[in-house]
Short mmCIF file of C-alpha atoms (C1' of nucleotides) in Angstrom, two decimals:
data_model
loop_
_atom_site.label_atom_id
_atom_site.label_comp_id
_atom_site.label_asym_id
_atom_site.label_seq_id
_atom_site.Cartn_x
_atom_site.Cartn_y
_atom_site.Cartn_z
CA MET A 216 71.51 43.24 32.40
CA ARG A 217 71.85 39.52 32.75
CA GLU A 218 70.68 40.00 36.33
CA VAL A 219 67.52 41.66 35.11
CA ALA A 220 66.68 38.73 32.84
CA ALA A 221 67.36 36.30 35.66
CA GLY A 222 65.27 38.38 38.03
CA LEU A 223 62.37 38.41 35.63
CA ARG A 224 62.49 34.63 35.29
CA LEU A 225 62.54 34.17 39.05
CA LEU A 226 59.73 36.65 39.45
CA GLN A 227 57.65 34.70 37.01
CA ARG A 228 58.36 31.51 38.89
CA SER A 229 57.36 33.01 42.21
CA THR A 230 54.18 34.43 40.74
CA ASP A 231 53.37 31.02 39.38
CA ALA A 232 54.04 29.43 42.76
CA PHE A 233 51.82 31.98 44.47
CA ASP A 234 48.95 31.33 42.08
CA GLU A 235 49.38 27.63 42.60
CA ALA A 236 49.28 28.00 46.37
CA ALA A 237 46.26 30.29 46.19
CA ALA A 238 44.38 27.84 43.97
CA ALA A 239 45.23 24.94 46.25
CA ARG A 240 44.05 26.93 49.24
CA LEU A 241 40.69 27.53 47.61
CA GLY A 242 40.41 23.97 46.31
CA LEU A 243 40.36 25.19 42.73
CA ASN A 244 42.38 24.61 39.61
CA ARG A 245 44.25 27.47 37.98
CA THR A 246 41.60 28.13 35.36
CA ASP A 247 38.86 28.38 37.94
CA LEU A 248 40.95 30.72 40.08
CA ARG A 249 41.58 32.95 37.08
CA CYS A 250 37.85 33.02 36.39
CA LEU A 251 37.06 33.78 40.01
CA ASP A 252 39.53 36.69 40.00
CA LEU A 253 37.86 38.08 36.90
CA ILE A 254 34.44 37.76 38.53
CA LEU A 255 35.64 39.39 41.74
CA ALA A 256 37.08 42.29 39.77
CA GLU A 257 33.64 43.17 38.41
CA GLU A 258 30.44 43.28 40.40
CA SER A 259 29.14 40.41 38.35
CA LEU A 260 29.82 39.07 34.91
CA SER A 261 27.75 37.30 32.28
CA ALA A 262 28.92 33.87 31.22
CA GLY A 263 29.73 35.21 27.77
CA ALA A 264 31.74 38.10 29.15
CA LEU A 265 33.68 35.62 31.25
CA THR A 266 34.30 33.50 28.18
CA ALA A 267 35.84 36.49 26.47
CA ALA A 268 37.79 37.72 29.47
CA ALA A 269 39.24 34.31 30.30
CA LYS A 270 39.84 33.40 26.67
CA LEU A 271 38.15 30.06 27.06
CA SER A 272 35.62 28.31 24.88
CA PRO A 273 31.99 28.73 25.93
CA ALA A 274 31.93 25.06 26.89
CA ALA A 275 34.95 25.36 29.16
CA THR A 276 33.47 28.45 30.77
CA THR A 277 30.27 26.61 31.58
CA THR A 278 32.10 23.84 33.37
CA ALA A 279 34.36 26.32 35.17
CA ILE A 280 31.27 28.11 36.47
CA ASP A 281 29.82 24.73 37.45
CA ARG A 282 32.87 24.00 39.56
CA LEU A 283 32.93 27.46 41.14
CA GLU A 284 29.24 27.18 41.91
CA ARG A 285 29.62 23.73 43.44
CA ALA A 286 32.46 25.05 45.60
CA GLY A 287 30.24 27.90 46.79
CA TYR A 288 32.25 30.77 45.33
CA VAL A 289 29.71 32.01 42.80
CA THR A 290 26.00 31.93 42.08
CA ARG A 291 24.20 31.81 38.76
CA THR A 292 21.24 34.08 38.17
CA ARG A 293 19.47 34.81 34.94
CA ASP A 294 19.76 38.44 33.91
CA ALA A 295 16.35 40.01 34.50
CA ALA A 296 16.80 42.43 31.63
CA ASN A 297 17.79 39.74 29.15
CA ARG A 298 16.90 36.30 30.29
CA ARG A 299 19.16 34.60 27.79
CA ARG A 300 22.11 35.83 29.79
CA VAL A 301 23.43 34.15 32.92
CA LEU A 302 24.95 36.44 35.49
CA VAL A 303 27.73 35.02 37.57
CA THR A 304 28.17 36.69 40.95
CA ALA A 305 30.78 36.09 43.62
CA THR A 306 29.51 34.98 47.01
CA GLU A 307 30.51 36.41 50.37
CA GLN A 308 32.58 33.26 50.86
CA ALA A 309 34.57 34.18 47.76
CA ARG A 310 35.18 37.72 49.05
CA THR A 311 36.33 36.37 52.38
CA ALA A 312 38.73 33.96 50.70
CA GLU A 313 40.00 36.76 48.47
CA ARG A 314 40.76 38.95 51.48
CA GLU A 315 42.51 36.10 53.22
CA VAL A 316 44.70 35.33 50.22
CA TYR A 317 45.35 38.69 48.60
CA GLY A 318 45.01 41.03 51.56
CA PRO A 319 48.29 40.14 53.23
CA LEU A 320 50.02 40.05 49.85
CA ALA A 321 48.90 43.58 49.11
CA GLU A 322 49.95 44.64 52.60
CA ALA A 323 53.39 43.06 52.31
CA GLY A 324 53.83 44.53 48.85
CA ALA A 325 52.91 48.00 50.03
CA GLN A 326 55.25 47.62 52.95
CA ALA A 327 58.12 46.65 50.65
CA LEU A 328 57.48 49.56 48.31
CA ARG A 329 57.61 52.06 51.16
CA ARG A 330 61.39 51.91 50.95
CA TYR A 331 61.32 53.61 47.55
CA THR A 332 61.05 57.29 46.77
CA LYS A 333 58.46 58.61 44.37
CA ASP A 334 61.07 58.91 41.63
CA GLN A 335 62.26 55.39 42.20
CA LEU A 336 58.71 54.08 41.98
CA ALA A 337 58.29 55.93 38.73
CA LEU A 338 61.44 54.31 37.41
CA ILE A 339 60.13 50.90 38.40
CA THR A 340 56.73 51.32 36.78
CA GLY A 341 58.48 52.64 33.68
CA PHE A 342 60.67 49.57 33.61
CA LEU A 343 57.68 47.27 34.02
CA ALA A 344 55.88 48.98 31.16
CA THR A 345 58.95 48.71 28.96
CA ALA A 346 59.42 45.04 29.74
CA CYS A 347 55.79 44.49 28.89
CA ARG A 348 56.10 46.33 25.60
CA VAL A 349 59.20 44.43 24.57
CA GLN A 350 57.56 41.11 25.30
CA GLU A 351 54.43 42.07 23.41
CA GLU A 352 56.45 43.16 20.40
CA GLN A 353 58.37 39.93 20.45
CA SER A 354 55.21 37.85 20.79
CA ALA A 355 53.86 39.61 17.73
CA ARG A 356 57.08 39.00 15.81
CA ILE A 357 56.98 35.30 16.55
CA SER A 358 53.34 34.97 15.62
CA GLU A 359 54.03 36.53 12.25
CA LEU A 360 57.00 34.37 11.41
CA PRO A 361 56.53 32.33 8.20
CA GLU A 362 56.03 28.61 8.69
CA ALA A 363 59.20 26.69 9.31
CA MET B 295 52.17 51.79 44.31
CA ARG B 296 48.95 50.72 42.70
CA GLU B 297 50.74 51.23 39.39
CA VAL B 298 53.43 48.78 40.40
CA ALA B 299 50.87 46.09 41.15
CA ALA B 300 49.13 46.75 37.87
CA GLY B 301 52.43 46.70 36.04
CA LEU B 302 53.34 43.37 37.54
CA ARG B 303 50.04 41.88 36.47
CA LEU B 304 50.45 43.13 32.93
CA LEU B 305 54.02 41.90 32.85
CA GLN B 306 52.85 38.47 33.84
CA ARG B 307 50.24 38.52 31.11
CA SER B 308 52.75 39.51 28.47
CA THR B 309 55.18 36.83 29.60
CA ASP B 310 52.40 34.33 29.36
CA ALA B 311 51.51 35.52 25.88
CA PHE B 312 55.13 35.28 24.81
CA ASP B 313 55.45 31.73 26.07
CA GLU B 314 52.25 30.84 24.29
CA ALA B 315 53.48 32.29 21.02
CA ALA B 316 56.84 30.58 21.38
CA ALA B 317 55.19 27.22 22.03
CA ALA B 318 52.86 27.66 19.06
CA ARG B 319 55.80 28.57 16.86
CA LEU B 320 57.58 25.35 17.79
CA GLY B 321 54.45 23.26 17.54
CA LEU B 322 54.65 22.34 21.22
CA ASN B 323 52.45 22.65 24.24
CA ARG B 324 53.56 24.71 27.23
CA THR B 325 54.79 21.76 29.22
CA ASP B 326 56.95 20.50 26.38
CA LEU B 327 58.40 23.97 25.83
CA ARG B 328 59.25 24.22 29.49
CA CYS B 329 60.98 20.85 29.32
CA LEU B 330 62.86 21.86 26.18
CA ASP B 331 64.08 25.05 27.86
CA LEU B 332 65.35 23.02 30.78
CA ILE B 333 67.14 20.63 28.43
CA LEU B 334 68.67 23.48 26.44
CA ALA B 335 69.94 25.06 29.65
CA GLU B 336 72.05 21.98 30.42
CA GLU B 337 74.18 20.07 27.96
CA SER B 338 71.92 17.12 28.41
CA LEU B 339 69.66 15.85 31.13
CA SER B 340 68.56 12.45 32.34
CA ALA B 341 64.84 11.72 32.26
CA GLY B 342 64.77 11.60 36.03
CA ALA B 343 66.53 14.94 36.35
CA LEU B 344 64.00 16.41 33.96
CA THR B 345 61.20 14.95 36.04
CA ALA B 346 62.56 16.75 39.08
CA ALA B 347 63.34 20.01 37.29
CA ALA B 348 59.96 20.22 35.58
CA LYS B 349 58.06 18.98 38.62
CA LEU B 350 56.17 16.42 36.61
CA SER B 351 55.43 12.78 37.30
CA PRO B 352 57.80 10.29 35.70
CA ALA B 353 54.98 9.20 33.41
CA ALA B 354 54.28 12.72 32.19
CA THR B 355 57.97 13.28 31.60
CA THR B 356 58.20 10.19 29.44
CA THR B 357 55.40 11.35 27.19
CA ALA B 358 56.79 14.87 27.04
CA ILE B 359 60.11 13.47 25.87
CA ASP B 360 58.22 11.31 23.36
CA ARG B 361 56.60 14.38 21.90
CA LEU B 362 59.83 16.38 21.82
CA GLU B 363 61.59 13.47 20.18
CA ARG B 364 58.88 13.02 17.57
CA ALA B 365 59.09 16.74 16.79
CA GLY B 366 62.84 16.42 16.29
CA TYR B 367 63.92 18.67 19.17
CA VAL B 368 65.64 16.06 21.34
CA THR B 369 67.22 12.63 21.10
CA ARG B 370 67.21 9.81 23.61
CA THR B 371 70.42 7.96 24.34
CA ARG B 372 71.10 5.52 27.12
CA ASP B 373 73.78 6.72 29.51
CA ALA B 374 76.90 4.66 28.84
CA ALA B 375 77.98 4.88 32.47
CA ASN B 376 74.61 3.75 33.85
CA ARG B 377 72.45 2.13 31.26
CA ARG B 378 69.31 2.47 33.33
CA ARG B 379 69.43 6.20 32.72
CA VAL B 380 68.14 7.85 29.58
CA LEU B 381 69.95 10.98 28.50
CA VAL B 382 67.89 13.57 26.71
CA THR B 383 69.88 15.86 24.43
CA ALA B 384 68.71 18.84 22.41
CA THR B 385 69.20 18.64 18.65
CA GLU B 386 70.70 21.28 16.41
CA GLN B 387 67.15 22.00 15.26
CA ALA B 388 66.23 22.86 18.83
CA ARG B 389 69.19 25.22 19.16
CA THR B 390 68.27 26.91 15.91
CA ALA B 391 64.68 27.36 17.02
CA GLU B 392 65.88 28.68 20.37
CA ARG B 393 68.04 31.31 18.67
CA GLU B 394 65.18 32.30 16.43
CA VAL B 395 62.76 32.73 19.31
CA TYR B 396 64.90 34.00 22.18
CA GLY B 397 67.71 35.73 20.29
CA PRO B 398 65.70 38.76 19.20
CA LEU B 399 64.01 38.93 22.61
CA ALA B 400 67.37 39.10 24.33
CA GLU B 401 68.54 41.68 21.83
CA ALA B 402 65.45 43.85 22.26
CA GLY B 403 65.69 43.51 26.02
CA ALA B 404 69.33 44.53 26.07
CA GLN B 405 68.50 47.46 23.81
CA ALA B 406 65.75 48.63 26.16
CA LEU B 407 67.99 48.34 29.20
CA ARG B 408 70.67 50.50 27.61
CA ARG B 409 68.65 53.54 28.59
CA TYR B 410 69.32 52.87 32.26
CA THR B 411 72.38 53.78 34.27
CA LYS B 412 74.21 51.25 36.34
CA ASP B 413 72.56 52.52 39.51
CA GLN B 414 69.15 52.37 37.96
CA LEU B 415 69.75 48.78 36.86
CA ALA B 416 70.76 47.94 40.39
CA LEU B 417 67.54 49.47 41.67
CA ILE B 418 65.55 47.39 39.20
CA THR B 419 67.23 44.10 40.06
CA GLY B 420 66.76 44.92 43.71
CA PHE B 421 63.09 45.53 43.15
CA LEU B 422 62.71 42.28 41.24
CA ALA B 423 64.39 40.36 44.04
CA THR B 424 62.16 42.02 46.62
CA ALA B 425 59.02 41.26 44.65
CA CYS B 426 60.15 37.68 44.38
CA ARG B 427 60.82 37.43 48.08
CA VAL B 428 57.45 38.90 49.02
CA GLN B 429 55.62 36.49 46.75
CA GLU B 430 57.55 33.53 48.08
CA GLU B 431 56.82 34.52 51.66
CA GLN B 432 53.15 34.88 50.86
CA SER B 433 53.04 31.54 49.05
CA ALA B 434 54.51 29.95 52.15
CA ARG B 435 51.98 31.71 54.37
CA ILE B 436 49.08 30.44 52.30
CA SER B 437 50.39 26.90 52.20
CA GLU B 438 50.61 26.82 55.95
CA LEU B 439 47.13 28.14 56.60
CA PRO B 440 44.97 25.74 58.62
CA GLU B 441 42.18 24.02 56.71
CA ALA B 442 39.14 26.18 56.09
"C1'" DA C 138 -0.16 37.82 17.46
"C1'" DG C 139 2.89 34.49 14.99
"C1'" DC C 140 7.06 33.16 12.52
"C1'" DT C 141 11.70 33.37 11.90
"C1'" DA C 142 16.36 34.57 12.61
"C1'" DT C 143 19.56 35.41 16.05
"C1'" DC C 144 21.69 35.40 20.53
"C1'" DA C 145 23.43 33.22 25.06
"C1'" DT C 146 24.32 29.25 27.26
"C1'" DT C 147 24.56 24.34 27.90
"C1'" DT C 148 25.13 19.52 26.48
"C1'" DC C 149 27.58 15.99 23.97
"C1'" DG C 150 31.41 13.31 22.11
"C1'" DA C 151 36.17 13.32 21.32
"C1'" DC C 152 40.85 14.46 22.40
"C1'" DT C 153 45.07 15.84 25.08
"C1'" DG C 154 47.82 15.80 29.06
"C1'" DT C 155 48.39 14.21 33.62
"C1'" DC C 156 48.72 10.90 37.35
"C1'" DG C 157 49.50 6.47 40.29
"C1'" DA C 158 50.69 1.92 40.08
"C1'" DA C 159 52.49 -2.05 37.83
"C1'" DA C 160 55.92 -3.76 34.58
"C1'" DT C 161 60.51 -3.74 32.42
"C1'" DT C 162 65.37 -3.25 32.16
"C1'" DT C 163 69.73 -2.48 34.36
"C1'" DA C 164 72.98 -2.12 38.33
"C1'" DC C 165 74.94 -3.44 42.68
"C1'" DG C 166 76.03 -5.83 47.18
"C1'" DC C 167 76.47 -10.09 49.26
"C1'" DG D 231 74.68 -15.96 40.66
"C1'" DC D 232 70.54 -13.82 43.32
"C1'" DG D 233 67.77 -10.78 45.46
"C1'" DT D 234 67.03 -5.87 46.05
"C1'" DA D 235 67.03 -1.31 44.52
"C1'" DA D 236 67.09 2.23 40.79
"C1'" DA D 237 65.51 4.46 36.24
"C1'" DT D 238 62.31 4.54 32.91
"C1'" DT D 239 58.25 3.07 30.42
"C1'" DT D 240 53.60 1.15 29.92
"C1'" DC D 241 48.86 0.89 31.30
"C1'" DG D 242 44.32 2.33 32.84
"C1'" DA D 243 41.81 6.05 34.61
"C1'" DC D 244 40.62 10.81 35.08
"C1'" DA D 245 40.29 16.05 34.63
"C1'" DG D 246 39.96 19.89 31.57
"C1'" DT D 247 39.37 21.59 27.04
"C1'" DC D 248 37.36 22.08 22.46
"C1'" DG D 249 33.99 22.23 18.34
"C1'" DA D 250 29.57 21.37 17.04
"C1'" DA D 251 24.85 20.48 17.94
"C1'" DA D 252 20.99 21.36 21.04
"C1'" DT D 253 18.24 24.24 24.11
"C1'" DG D 254 16.08 28.31 25.75
"C1'" DA D 255 15.11 33.27 25.15
"C1'" DT D 256 14.61 37.68 22.42
"C1'" DA D 257 13.64 40.84 18.76
"C1'" DG D 258 12.12 42.13 14.19
"C1'" DC D 259 8.96 41.73 10.51
"C1'" DT D 260 4.57 41.30 8.47
#
DNA sequence: AGCTATCATTTCGACTGTCGAAATTTACGC
DNA sequence: GCGTAAATTTCGACAGTCGAAATGATAGCT
């Protein structure tokens, strides 16, 4: 009960620390890393799509792409089908870095989960979904609160 | 397995959204909210202790306290025992806001956890601790990687 | 074909938050 | 008392973000 709340806080902290370490490793700031992850998740992404996915302003997205490009993690190409669009594509260097950073994490995670039965895993995913739902509901409640 | 990873990502997103909403509600930025939470957790905190706890530079801490003070959430008092120190104390307004924001979250969380048996709760806290440990180990691994 | 309205991205100017280093105020040992 | 160290604040500079204007590209209409 109280332990669950504490565990969630610690989990958040460790996630944050991991992201920080990953960004430092790649020589990026957190925003750029988030953008790079989004780009890696798709084959390639238009600048506008990245703006939407990262919830940044168009201007901030442009400079984030600039930094990623300068660091060698992405390339810009104009979309042949619609030359207004700029396609952002991850480089091989980015994929290598991704494997180096996330590969062992995925491996260690899988290893740790092997200790659980199928039913236990189902319980855990159920819990995660519930926690998510509760937090979303509460975010919505706060947003709709009348001005103080 | 894959669902657990996905669940963790979504959980992180929802936590982030909640923090964002809470900060917006209080008219603070994320850093200031984090500082305020740290101050609320203790009776009161010296500026230096806050610097350490929030992992900010002394300069950034000073301006964060300035903003919190201007917003009416904390007061500055010089420590009587050691007048070099500045004690930062949360106001009643801060406690009220805290109850408004976190009270219902705690309530909803407790409600959701009521569906689980004691054993199931133990499984969940165990999982959270494991996830934490794995992420910490991986953060450490990344930090110690030789330069690219 | 040419004009115009619209779309996608970038550039520009301003602002916020952070930092390192110097300055200020207070405490302590000799 | 005086010099040194401690705690915080001030100062100047810098990185990242935003909104709005500018630029480049497309599609529709006549």
